[in-house]
Coordinates of C-alpha atoms (C1' of nucleotides) in Angstrom, one line a residue:
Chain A
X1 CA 104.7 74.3 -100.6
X2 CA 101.4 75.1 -99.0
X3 CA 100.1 78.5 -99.5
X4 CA 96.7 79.6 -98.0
X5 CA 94.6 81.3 -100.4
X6 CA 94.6 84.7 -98.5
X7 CA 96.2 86.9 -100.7
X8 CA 98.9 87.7 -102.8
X9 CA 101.9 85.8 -102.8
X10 CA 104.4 87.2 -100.0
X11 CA 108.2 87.3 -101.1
X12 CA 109.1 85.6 -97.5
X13 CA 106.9 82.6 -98.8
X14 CA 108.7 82.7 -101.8
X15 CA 112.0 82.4 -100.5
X16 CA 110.7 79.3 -98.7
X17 CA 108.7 77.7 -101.6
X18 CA 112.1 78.1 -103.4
X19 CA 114.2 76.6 -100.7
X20 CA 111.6 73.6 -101.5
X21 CA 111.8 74.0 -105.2
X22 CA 115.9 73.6 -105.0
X23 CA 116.1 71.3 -103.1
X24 CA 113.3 68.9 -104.8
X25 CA 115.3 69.7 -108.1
X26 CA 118.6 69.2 -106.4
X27 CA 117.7 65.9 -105.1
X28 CA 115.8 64.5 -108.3
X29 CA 112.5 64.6 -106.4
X30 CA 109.1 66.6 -106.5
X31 CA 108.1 69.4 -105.3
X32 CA 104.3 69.6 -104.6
X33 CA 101.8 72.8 -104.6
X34 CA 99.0 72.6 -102.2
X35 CA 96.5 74.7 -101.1
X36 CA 95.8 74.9 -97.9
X37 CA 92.0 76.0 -98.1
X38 CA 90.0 75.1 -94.4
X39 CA 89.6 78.5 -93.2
X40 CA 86.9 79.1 -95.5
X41 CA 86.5 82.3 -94.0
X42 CA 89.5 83.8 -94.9
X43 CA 89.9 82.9 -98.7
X44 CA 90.0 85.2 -101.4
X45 CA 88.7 84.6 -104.9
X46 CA 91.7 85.1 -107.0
X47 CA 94.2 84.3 -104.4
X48 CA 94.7 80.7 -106.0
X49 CA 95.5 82.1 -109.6
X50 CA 97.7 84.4 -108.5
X51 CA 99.9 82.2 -106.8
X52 CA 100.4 79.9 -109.4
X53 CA 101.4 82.7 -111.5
X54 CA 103.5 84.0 -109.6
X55 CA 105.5 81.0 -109.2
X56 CA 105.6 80.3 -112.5
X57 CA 107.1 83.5 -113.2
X58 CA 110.0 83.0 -111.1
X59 CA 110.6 80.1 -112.9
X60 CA 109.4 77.4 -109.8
X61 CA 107.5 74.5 -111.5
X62 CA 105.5 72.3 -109.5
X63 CA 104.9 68.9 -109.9
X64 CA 101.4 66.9 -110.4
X65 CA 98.3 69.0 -110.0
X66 CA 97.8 71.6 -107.7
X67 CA 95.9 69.8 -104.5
X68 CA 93.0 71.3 -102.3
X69 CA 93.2 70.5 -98.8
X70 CA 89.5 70.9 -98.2
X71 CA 88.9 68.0 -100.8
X72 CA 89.8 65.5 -98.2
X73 CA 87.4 66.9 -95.8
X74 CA 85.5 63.1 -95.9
X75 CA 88.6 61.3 -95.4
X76 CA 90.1 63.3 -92.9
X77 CA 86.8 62.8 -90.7
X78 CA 87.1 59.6 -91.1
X79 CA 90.9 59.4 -89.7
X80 CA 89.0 61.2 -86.9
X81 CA 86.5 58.9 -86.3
X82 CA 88.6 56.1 -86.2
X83 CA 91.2 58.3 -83.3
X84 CA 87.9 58.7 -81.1
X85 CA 87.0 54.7 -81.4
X86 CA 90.5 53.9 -80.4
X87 CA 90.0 56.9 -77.6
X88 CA 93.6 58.8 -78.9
X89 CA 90.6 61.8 -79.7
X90 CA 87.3 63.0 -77.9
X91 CA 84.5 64.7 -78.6
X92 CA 84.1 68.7 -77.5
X93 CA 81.0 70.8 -77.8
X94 CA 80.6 69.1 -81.3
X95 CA 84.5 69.4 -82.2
X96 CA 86.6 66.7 -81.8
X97 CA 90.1 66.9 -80.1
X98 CA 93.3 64.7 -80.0
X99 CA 94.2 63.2 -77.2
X100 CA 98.3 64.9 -76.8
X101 CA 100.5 63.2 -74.3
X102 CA 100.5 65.0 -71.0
X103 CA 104.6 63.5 -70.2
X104 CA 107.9 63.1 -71.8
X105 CA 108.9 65.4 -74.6
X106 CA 107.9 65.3 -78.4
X107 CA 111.5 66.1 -80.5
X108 CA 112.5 66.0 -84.0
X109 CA 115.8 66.4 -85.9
X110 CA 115.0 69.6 -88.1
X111 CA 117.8 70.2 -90.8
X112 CA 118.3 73.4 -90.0
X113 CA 117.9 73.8 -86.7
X114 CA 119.4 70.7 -85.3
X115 CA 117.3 68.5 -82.5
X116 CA 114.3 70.6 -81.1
X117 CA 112.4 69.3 -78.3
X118 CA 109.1 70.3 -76.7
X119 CA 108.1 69.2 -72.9
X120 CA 104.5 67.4 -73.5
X121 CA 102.5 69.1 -71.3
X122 CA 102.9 72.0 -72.8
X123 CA 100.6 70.5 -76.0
X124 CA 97.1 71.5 -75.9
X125 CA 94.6 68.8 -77.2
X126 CA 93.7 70.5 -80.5
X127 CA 90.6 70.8 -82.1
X128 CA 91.1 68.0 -85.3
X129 CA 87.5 68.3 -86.7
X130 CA 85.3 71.5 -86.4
X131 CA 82.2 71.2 -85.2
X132 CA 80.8 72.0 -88.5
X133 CA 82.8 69.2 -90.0
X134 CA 86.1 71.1 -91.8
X135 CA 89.1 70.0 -90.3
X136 CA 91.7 71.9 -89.0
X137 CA 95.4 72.7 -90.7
X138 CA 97.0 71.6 -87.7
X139 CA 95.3 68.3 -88.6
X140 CA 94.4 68.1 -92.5
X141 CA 98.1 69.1 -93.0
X142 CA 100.0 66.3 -91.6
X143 CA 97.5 63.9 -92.7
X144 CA 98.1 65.5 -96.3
X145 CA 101.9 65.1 -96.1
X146 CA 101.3 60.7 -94.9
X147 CA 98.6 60.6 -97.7
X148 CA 100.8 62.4 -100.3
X149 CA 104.2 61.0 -99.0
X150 CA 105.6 63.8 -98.4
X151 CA 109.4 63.3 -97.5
X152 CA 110.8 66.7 -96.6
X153 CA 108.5 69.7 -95.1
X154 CA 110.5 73.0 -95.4
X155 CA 108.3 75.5 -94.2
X156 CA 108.9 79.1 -92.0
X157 CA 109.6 78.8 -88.6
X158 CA 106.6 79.9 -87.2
X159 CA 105.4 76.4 -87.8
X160 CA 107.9 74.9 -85.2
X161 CA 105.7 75.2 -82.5
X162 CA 103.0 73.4 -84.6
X163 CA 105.6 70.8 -85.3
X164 CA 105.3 68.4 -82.1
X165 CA 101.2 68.7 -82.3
X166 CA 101.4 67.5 -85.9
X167 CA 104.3 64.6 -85.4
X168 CA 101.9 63.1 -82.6
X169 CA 99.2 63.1 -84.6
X170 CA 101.0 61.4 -87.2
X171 CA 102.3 58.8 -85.0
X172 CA 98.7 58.2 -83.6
X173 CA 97.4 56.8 -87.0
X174 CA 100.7 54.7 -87.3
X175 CA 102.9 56.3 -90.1
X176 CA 106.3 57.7 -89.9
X177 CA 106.8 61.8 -89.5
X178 CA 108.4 63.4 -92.3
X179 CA 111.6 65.1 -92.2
X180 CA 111.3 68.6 -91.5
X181 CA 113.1 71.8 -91.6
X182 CA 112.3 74.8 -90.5
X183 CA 113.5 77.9 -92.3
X184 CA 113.8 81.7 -90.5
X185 CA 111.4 84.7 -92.0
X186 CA 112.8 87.4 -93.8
X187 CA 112.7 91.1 -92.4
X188 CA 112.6 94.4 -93.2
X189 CA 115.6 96.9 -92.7
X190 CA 113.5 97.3 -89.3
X191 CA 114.1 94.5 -88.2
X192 CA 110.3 93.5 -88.5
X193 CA 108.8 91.2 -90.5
X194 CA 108.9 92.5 -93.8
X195 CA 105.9 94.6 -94.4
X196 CA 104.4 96.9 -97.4
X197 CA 105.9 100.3 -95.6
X198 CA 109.2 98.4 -96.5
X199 CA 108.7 98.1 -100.3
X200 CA 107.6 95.6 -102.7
X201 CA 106.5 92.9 -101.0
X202 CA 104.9 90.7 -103.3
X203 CA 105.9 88.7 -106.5
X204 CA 103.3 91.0 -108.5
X205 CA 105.2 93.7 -107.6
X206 CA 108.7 92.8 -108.3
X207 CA 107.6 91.5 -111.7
X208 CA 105.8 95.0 -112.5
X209 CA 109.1 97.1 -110.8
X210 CA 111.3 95.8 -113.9
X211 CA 112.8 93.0 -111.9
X212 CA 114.4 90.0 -114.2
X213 CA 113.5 86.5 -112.0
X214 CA 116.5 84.9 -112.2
X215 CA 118.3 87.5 -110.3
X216 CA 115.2 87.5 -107.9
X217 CA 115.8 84.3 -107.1
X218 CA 119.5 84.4 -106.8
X219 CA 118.9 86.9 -104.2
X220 CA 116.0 85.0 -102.6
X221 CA 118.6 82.2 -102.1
X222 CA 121.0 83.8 -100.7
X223 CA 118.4 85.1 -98.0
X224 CA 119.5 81.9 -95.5
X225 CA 121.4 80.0 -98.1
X226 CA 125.2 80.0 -99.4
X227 CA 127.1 78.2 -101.4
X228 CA 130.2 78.9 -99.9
X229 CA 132.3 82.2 -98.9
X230 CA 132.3 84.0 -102.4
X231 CA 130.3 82.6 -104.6
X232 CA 127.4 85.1 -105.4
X233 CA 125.8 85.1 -108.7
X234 CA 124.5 81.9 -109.6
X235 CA 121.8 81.0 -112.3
X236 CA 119.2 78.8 -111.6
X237 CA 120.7 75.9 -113.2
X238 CA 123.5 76.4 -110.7
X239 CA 121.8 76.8 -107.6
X240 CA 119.9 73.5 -108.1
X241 CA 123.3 71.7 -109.0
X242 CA 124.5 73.5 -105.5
X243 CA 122.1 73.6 -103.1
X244 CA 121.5 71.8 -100.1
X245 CA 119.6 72.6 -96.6
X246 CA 122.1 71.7 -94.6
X247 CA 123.7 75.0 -96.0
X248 CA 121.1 77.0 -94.6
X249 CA 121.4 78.9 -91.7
X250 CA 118.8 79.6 -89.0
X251 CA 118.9 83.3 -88.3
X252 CA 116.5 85.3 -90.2
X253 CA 117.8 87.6 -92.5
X254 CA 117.0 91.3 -93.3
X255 CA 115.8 91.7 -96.9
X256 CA 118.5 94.5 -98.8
X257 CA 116.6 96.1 -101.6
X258 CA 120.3 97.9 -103.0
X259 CA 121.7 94.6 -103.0
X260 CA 118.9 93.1 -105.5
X261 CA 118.7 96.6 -107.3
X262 CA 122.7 95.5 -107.6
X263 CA 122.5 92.1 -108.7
X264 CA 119.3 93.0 -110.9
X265 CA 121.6 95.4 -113.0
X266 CA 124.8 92.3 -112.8
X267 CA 121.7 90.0 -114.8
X268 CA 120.6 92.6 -117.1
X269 CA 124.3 94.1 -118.3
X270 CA 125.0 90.1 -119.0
X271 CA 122.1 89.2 -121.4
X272 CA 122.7 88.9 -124.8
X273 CA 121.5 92.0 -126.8
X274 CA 118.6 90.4 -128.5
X275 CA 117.9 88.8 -125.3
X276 CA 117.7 92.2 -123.2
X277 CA 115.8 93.9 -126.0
X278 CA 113.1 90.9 -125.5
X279 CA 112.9 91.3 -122.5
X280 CA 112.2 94.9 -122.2
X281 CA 110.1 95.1 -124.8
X282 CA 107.9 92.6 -123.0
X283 CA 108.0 94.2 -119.9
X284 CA 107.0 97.8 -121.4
X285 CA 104.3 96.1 -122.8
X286 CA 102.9 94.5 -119.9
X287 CA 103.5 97.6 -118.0
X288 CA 101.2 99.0 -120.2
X289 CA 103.7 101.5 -122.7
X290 CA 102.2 101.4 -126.0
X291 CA 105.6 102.6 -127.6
X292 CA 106.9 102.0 -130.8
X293 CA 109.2 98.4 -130.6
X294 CA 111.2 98.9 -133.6
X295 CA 112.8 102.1 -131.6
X296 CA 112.6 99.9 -127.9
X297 CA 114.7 97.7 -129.7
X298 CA 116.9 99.6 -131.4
X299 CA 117.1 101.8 -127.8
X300 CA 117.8 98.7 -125.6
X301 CA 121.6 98.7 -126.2
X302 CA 122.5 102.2 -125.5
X303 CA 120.1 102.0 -121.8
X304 CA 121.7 98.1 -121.1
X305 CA 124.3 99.4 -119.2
X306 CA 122.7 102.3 -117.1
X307 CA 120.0 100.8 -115.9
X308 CA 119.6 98.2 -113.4
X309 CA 115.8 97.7 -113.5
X310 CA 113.2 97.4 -116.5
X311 CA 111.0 100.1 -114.6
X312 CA 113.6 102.6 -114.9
X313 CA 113.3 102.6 -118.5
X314 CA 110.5 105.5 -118.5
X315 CA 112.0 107.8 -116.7
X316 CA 115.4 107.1 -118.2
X317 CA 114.9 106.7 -122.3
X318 CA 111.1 108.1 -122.4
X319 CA 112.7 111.2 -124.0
X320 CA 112.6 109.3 -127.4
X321 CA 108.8 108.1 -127.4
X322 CA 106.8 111.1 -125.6
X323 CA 107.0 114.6 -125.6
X324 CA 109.7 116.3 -122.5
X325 CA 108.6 118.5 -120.4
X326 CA 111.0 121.9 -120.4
X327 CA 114.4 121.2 -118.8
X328 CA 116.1 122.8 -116.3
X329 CA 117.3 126.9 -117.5
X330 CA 119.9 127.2 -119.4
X331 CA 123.0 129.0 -117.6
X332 CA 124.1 132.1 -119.0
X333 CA 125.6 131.3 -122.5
X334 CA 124.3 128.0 -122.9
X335 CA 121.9 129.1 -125.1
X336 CA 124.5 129.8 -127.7
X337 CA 126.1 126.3 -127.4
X338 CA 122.3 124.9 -127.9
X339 CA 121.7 127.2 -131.0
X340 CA 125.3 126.4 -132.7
X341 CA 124.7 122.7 -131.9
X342 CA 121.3 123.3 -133.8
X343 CA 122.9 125.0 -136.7
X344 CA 125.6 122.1 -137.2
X345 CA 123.3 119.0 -136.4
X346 CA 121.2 120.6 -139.2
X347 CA 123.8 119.6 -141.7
X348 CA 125.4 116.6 -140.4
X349 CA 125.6 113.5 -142.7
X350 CA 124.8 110.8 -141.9
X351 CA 122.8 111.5 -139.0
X352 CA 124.7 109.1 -136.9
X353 CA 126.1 108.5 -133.2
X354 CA 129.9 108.9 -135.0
X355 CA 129.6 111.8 -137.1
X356 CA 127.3 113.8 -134.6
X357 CA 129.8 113.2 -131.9
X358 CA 132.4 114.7 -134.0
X359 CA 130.9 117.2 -134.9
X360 CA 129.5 118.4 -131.7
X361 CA 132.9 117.9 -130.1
X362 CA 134.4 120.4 -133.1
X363 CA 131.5 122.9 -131.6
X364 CA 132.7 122.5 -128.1
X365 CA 136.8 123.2 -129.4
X366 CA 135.6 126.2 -131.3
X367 CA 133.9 127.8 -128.3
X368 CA 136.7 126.8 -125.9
X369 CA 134.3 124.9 -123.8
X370 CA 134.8 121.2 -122.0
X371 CA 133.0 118.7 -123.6
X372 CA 131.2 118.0 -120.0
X373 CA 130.0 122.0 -120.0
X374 CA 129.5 122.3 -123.7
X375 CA 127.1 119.0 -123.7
X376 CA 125.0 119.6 -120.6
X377 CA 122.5 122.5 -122.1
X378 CA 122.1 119.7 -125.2
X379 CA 121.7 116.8 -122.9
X380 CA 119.2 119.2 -121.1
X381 CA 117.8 120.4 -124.3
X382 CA 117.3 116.9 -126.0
X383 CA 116.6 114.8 -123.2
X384 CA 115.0 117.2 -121.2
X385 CA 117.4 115.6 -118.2
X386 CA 120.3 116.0 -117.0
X387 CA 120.6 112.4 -117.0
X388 CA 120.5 110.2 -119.6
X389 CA 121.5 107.8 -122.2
X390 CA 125.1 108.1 -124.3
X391 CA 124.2 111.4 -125.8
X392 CA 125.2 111.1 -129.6
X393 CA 122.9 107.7 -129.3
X394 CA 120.1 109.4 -128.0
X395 CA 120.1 112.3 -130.7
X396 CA 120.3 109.3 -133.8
X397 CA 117.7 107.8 -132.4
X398 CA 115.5 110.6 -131.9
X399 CA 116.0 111.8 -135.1
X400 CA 116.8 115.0 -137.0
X401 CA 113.5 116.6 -137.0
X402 CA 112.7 116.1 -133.5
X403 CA 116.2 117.0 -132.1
X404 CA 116.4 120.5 -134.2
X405 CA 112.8 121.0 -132.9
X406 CA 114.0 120.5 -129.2
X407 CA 117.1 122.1 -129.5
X408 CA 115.4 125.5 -131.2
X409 CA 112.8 125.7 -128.2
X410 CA 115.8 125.2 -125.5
X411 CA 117.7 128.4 -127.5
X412 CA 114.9 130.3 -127.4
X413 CA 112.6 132.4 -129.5
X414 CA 115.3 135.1 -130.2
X415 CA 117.1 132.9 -132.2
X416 CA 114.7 130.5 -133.3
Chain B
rG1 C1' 103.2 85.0 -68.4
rG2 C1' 104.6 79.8 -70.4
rC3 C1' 107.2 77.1 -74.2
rC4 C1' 110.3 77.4 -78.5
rC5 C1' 113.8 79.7 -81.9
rA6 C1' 117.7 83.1 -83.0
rU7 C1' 122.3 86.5 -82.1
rU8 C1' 129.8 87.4 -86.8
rC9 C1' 131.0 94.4 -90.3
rG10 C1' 124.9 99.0 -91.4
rU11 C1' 123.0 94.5 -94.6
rC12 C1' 123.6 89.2 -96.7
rU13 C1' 127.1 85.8 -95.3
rA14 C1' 132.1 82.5 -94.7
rG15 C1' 133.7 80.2 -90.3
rU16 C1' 132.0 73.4 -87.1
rG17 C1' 138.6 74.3 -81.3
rG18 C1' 144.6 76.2 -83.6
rC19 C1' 144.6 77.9 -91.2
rC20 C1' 141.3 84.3 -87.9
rU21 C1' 146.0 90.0 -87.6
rA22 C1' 137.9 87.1 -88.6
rG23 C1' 137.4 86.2 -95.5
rG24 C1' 133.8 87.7 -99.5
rA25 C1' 129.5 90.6 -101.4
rC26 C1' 126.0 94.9 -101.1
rA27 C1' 125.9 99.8 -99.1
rC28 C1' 129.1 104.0 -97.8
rC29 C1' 133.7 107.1 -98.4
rG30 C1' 138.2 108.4 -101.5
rC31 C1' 141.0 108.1 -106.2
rC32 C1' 141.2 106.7 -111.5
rC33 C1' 138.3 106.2 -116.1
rU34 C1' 134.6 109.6 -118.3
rC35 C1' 129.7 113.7 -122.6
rU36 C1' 125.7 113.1 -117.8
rC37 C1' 124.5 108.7 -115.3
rA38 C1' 126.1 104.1 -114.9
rC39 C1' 130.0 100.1 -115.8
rG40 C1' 134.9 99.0 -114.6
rG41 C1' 139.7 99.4 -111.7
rC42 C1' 142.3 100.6 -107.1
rG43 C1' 142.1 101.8 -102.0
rG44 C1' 139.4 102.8 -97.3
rC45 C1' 135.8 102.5 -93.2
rG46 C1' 133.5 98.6 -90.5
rG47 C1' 131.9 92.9 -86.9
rC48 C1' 132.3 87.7 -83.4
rA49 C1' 125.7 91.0 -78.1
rC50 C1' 127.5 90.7 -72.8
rG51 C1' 129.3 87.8 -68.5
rG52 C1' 131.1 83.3 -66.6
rG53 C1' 133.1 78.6 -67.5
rU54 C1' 135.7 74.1 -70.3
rU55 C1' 140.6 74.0 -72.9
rC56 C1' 147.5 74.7 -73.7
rG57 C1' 144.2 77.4 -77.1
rA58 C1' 137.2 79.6 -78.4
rA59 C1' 133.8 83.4 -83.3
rU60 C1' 133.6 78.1 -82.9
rC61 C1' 131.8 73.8 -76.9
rC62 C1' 128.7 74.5 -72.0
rC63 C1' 125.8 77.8 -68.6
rG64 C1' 123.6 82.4 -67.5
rU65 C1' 122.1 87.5 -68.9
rA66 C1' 120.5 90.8 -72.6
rU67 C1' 118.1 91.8 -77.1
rG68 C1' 115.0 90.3 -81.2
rG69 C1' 111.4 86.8 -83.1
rG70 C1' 107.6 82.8 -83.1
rC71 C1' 103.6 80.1 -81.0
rC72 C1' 100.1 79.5 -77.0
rU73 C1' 92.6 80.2 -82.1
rC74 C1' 86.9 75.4 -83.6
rC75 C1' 93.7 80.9 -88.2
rA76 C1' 97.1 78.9 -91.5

RNA sequence: GGCCCAUUCGUCUAGUGGCCUAGGACACCGCCCUCUCACGGCGGCGGCACGGGUUCGAAUCCCGUAUGGGCCUCCA
C-alpha cells in the first residue's frame, strides 16, 4: 500500500489497501506500508499519522516499519546514473529521462484484468530524476517494489497506464516486474468518483458517524470482491480464509451508503451485550458525550436492536442524559392519559420495565384507549419523541423523579 | 485528440457456451408481527447497453457502435 501523504485517508484507497491486506494475510505473506513522499510540494504535516491510524482502526496491520520513499533519494540517483552511462537514460535541461522503447508493445498479465498491452510508441521518455535531484514516483516506485521485493502490486486502476513506463524501467536495471493487479475505483451514486457532496468519504469520518470496522470492511470487500453468489456477512477472519484476487471483478462499483447503514446494524444486533455496551460507550466518549456510563451501559440493551449506527445514539436515547426540548402538542384528550399515567407511575412498585407496563396498559383498558394511542402522548411526554426506545425501559431508566417531572409539564399547568 | 480500461435488476454482485423461465443481497412496495421505531417472517417489482457475427445452442466467444472512466505533469 502506498499512500501519498496529501490528506486524509480516502475510503476508495481503503478498499484497495484492504484488497492488499487480504490477500497478504490470505496468502501467509506481508503486506507493506509506504509512503510515497517525492512531491514535496504537496505533503501535508499530519497526513502520515493519520493514515496509520486509520488503518489501524479498521483493523489492517502492516508489516515492518512504515518506509519513506524520499529516503532512497541517493540510491535511486545512483540507479540513474548508472541508466545514463549505459545510455538506457539522458540528460534533459538538468532532469534526466529514460530512454522508453519507440516499437513493439510493453504487456503484462494483471490479475484482474487479464493480459493488457500498450503499443511502445505511445510511452513518453519520463523524467526519472528532477532536476533538483528528487526522483519521480513513476521511477522511485518501481525501484522501491525490486529493492523491497515486492511480489504483488494491487493498486487502483488509474495506475494502468503508468504500468508499461514502470515494467520497462524495471527491466532496464535487470530485475523481474512484479505481478500486478489493477483494481477499479469506487463511485458515488453519480456515477462519479466518489466525492465529499456524496458523504463520508474518509476513514475519520466513518469512525466518528458510529460505524463498527468490521462491518466497514465487509462492505469494503464486497466493493469488487465476492466470495461467491450468497455469501454476504463475513468477519474478518473469514474474508482472509476466503479471499483471492482472482475473485475480483474489474468494473468499478458504486458505493451504497443504505447497504453499509444495513450491514452496520446486522454487526451491532450480533455483539454480545457487554461487547455492544463497550463499544458504545467508547464511541460516546470519543465523540465527545461526557454522559454518565453506568446509565450508557445499563441503556445499550434496550437501543441494540433499533439502531444501526453508534451516532444515532444521541438523537435516539439522549432523552435519558440531557434535558428534552417540549414534544410535539398533545391531541385533544391526551393530556388526560399523560396526567393519569403520572398519577399511577407515582405509586408503582418497583419502578420497573414489568410493573410499569402493566400498569400503564390497565390505564389504557380503563380509558378504552389502544395501547398505540394511549402510549404516544407518554412516549411524547417522556421522550420528548415520537420515536424512541421500548417505552417501559426508557421510563426505569430515567427514573421516577424525572419521568413524573416530564410527564406533569406535558399535562399541563391546570393539572399540575 | 491519442492510448488504455470498463459495461448483468436503481445499487453490490452470481454467472467462464447448454444447469438461466438469469440466482442472492441492499433499496423500494404490499401483508403479518407490534407500545413508536426497528428486528423478524412471507410475497412483489426489477436486469444481460445496442448491432452484427461464430455456434445445433451465447449473459458467457469475436468485431463494431454507444455510454462511462483513467492516463497522456520535472503530480502520485
Amino acid at each position: 500500500m502506498a499512500p501519498s501523504p496529501t490528506g486524509f485517508l480516502h475510503i476508495g484507497n481503503v478498499r484497495t489497501a484492504l484488497f492488499n491486506w487480504l490477500f497478504a494475510r490470505h496468502e501467509g505473506g506481508e503486506f507493506r506500508l509506504r509512503i510515497e513522499n517525492t512531491d514535496t510540494s504537496r505533503e501535508v504535516e499530519a497526513a502520515t499519522q493519520q493514515i496509520q491510524d486509520s488503518l489501524r482502526w479498521l483493523g489492517l496491520d502492516w508489516d515492518g516499519d512504515v518506509t519513506f520513499q524520499l529516503d532512497r533519494m541517493e540510491e535511486t540517483a545512483e540507479v540513474a546514473r548508472r541508466l545514463v552511462e549505459e545510455g538506457k537514460a539522458y540528460e534533459d535541461e538538468g532532469a534526466i529521462r529514460f530512454r522508453m522503447p519507440d516499437e513493439g508493445v510493453t504487456a503484462w498479465d494483471d490479475v484482474v484484468r487479464g493480459r493488457v498491452e500498450f503499443p511502445n510508441e505511445q510511452l513518453e521518455d519520463l523524467v526519472l530524476v528532477r532536476s533538483d535531484g528528487r526522483p519521480t514516483y513513476n521511477f522511485a516506485s518501481p525501484m522501491e517494489d525490486v529493492w523491497d521485493r515486492i511480489t504483488h502490486v494491487i493498486r487502483g486502476e488509474d495506475h494502468i497506464s503508468n504500468t508499461p513506463k514502470q515494467v520497462n524501467i524495471i527491466r532496464a536495471i535487470g530485475a523481474e516486474p512484479p505481478v500486478y493487479a489493477h483494481v477499479s475505483h469506487v463511485l458515488g451514486a453519480d456515477g462519479k468518483s466518489l466525492s465529499k457532496r456524496h458523504g463520508s468519504v474518509t476513514v475519520d469520518e466513518f469512525k466518528h458517524a458510529g460505524y463498527y470496522a468490521p462491518a466497514l470492511m465487509n462492505f469494503l470487500a464486497l466493493l469488487g470482491w465476492s466470495y461467491d453468489d450468497k455469501t454476504t456477512i463475513m468477519s474478518p477472519e473469514e474474508l482472509v480464509e476466503r479471499f483471492s484476487l482472482e475473485r475480483v471483478v474489474p468494473s468499478p462499483a458504486t458505493f451504497d451508503y443504505d447497504k453499509l447503514d444495513w450491514m452496520n446494524g446486522v454487526y451491532l444486533r450480533t455483539l454480545a451485550p457487554e461487547e455492544y455496551a463497550d463499544e458504545l460507550v467508547r464511541y460516546l466518549r470519543e465523540a465527545g458525550h461526557d454522559w454518565d456510563e453506568e446509565l450508557v451501559r445499563r441503556a445499550a440493551p434496550i437501543v441494540q436492536e433499533k439502531i444501526e449506527r453508534f451516532g444515532q445514539f444521541p438523537d435516539f436515547a439522549g432523552f435519558l442524559f440531557r434535558d428534552i426540548e417540549p414534544g410535539p402538542a398533545l391531541r385533544d384528550g391526551a393530556a388526560d392519559v399523560v396526567s393519569a399515567a403520572r398519577d399511577e407511575l407515582a405509586r408503582v412498585e418497583p419502578f420497573a420495565a414489568a410493573q410499569i407496563e402493566t400498569t400503564l396498559r390497565d390505564l389504557a383498558s380503563r380509558l378504552e384507549l389502544s395501547p398505540r394511542k394511549a402510549f404516544e402522548p407518554i412516549r411524547i411526554a417522556v421522550t420528548g419523541s415520537k420515536v424512541s426506545p421500548g417505552l417501559f425501559e426508557s421510563i426505569e431508566l430515567l427514573g421516577r423523579d424525572k419521568t413524573l417531572e416530564r410527564l406533569s409539564a406535558a399535562a399541563g399547568p391546570a393539572r399540575a
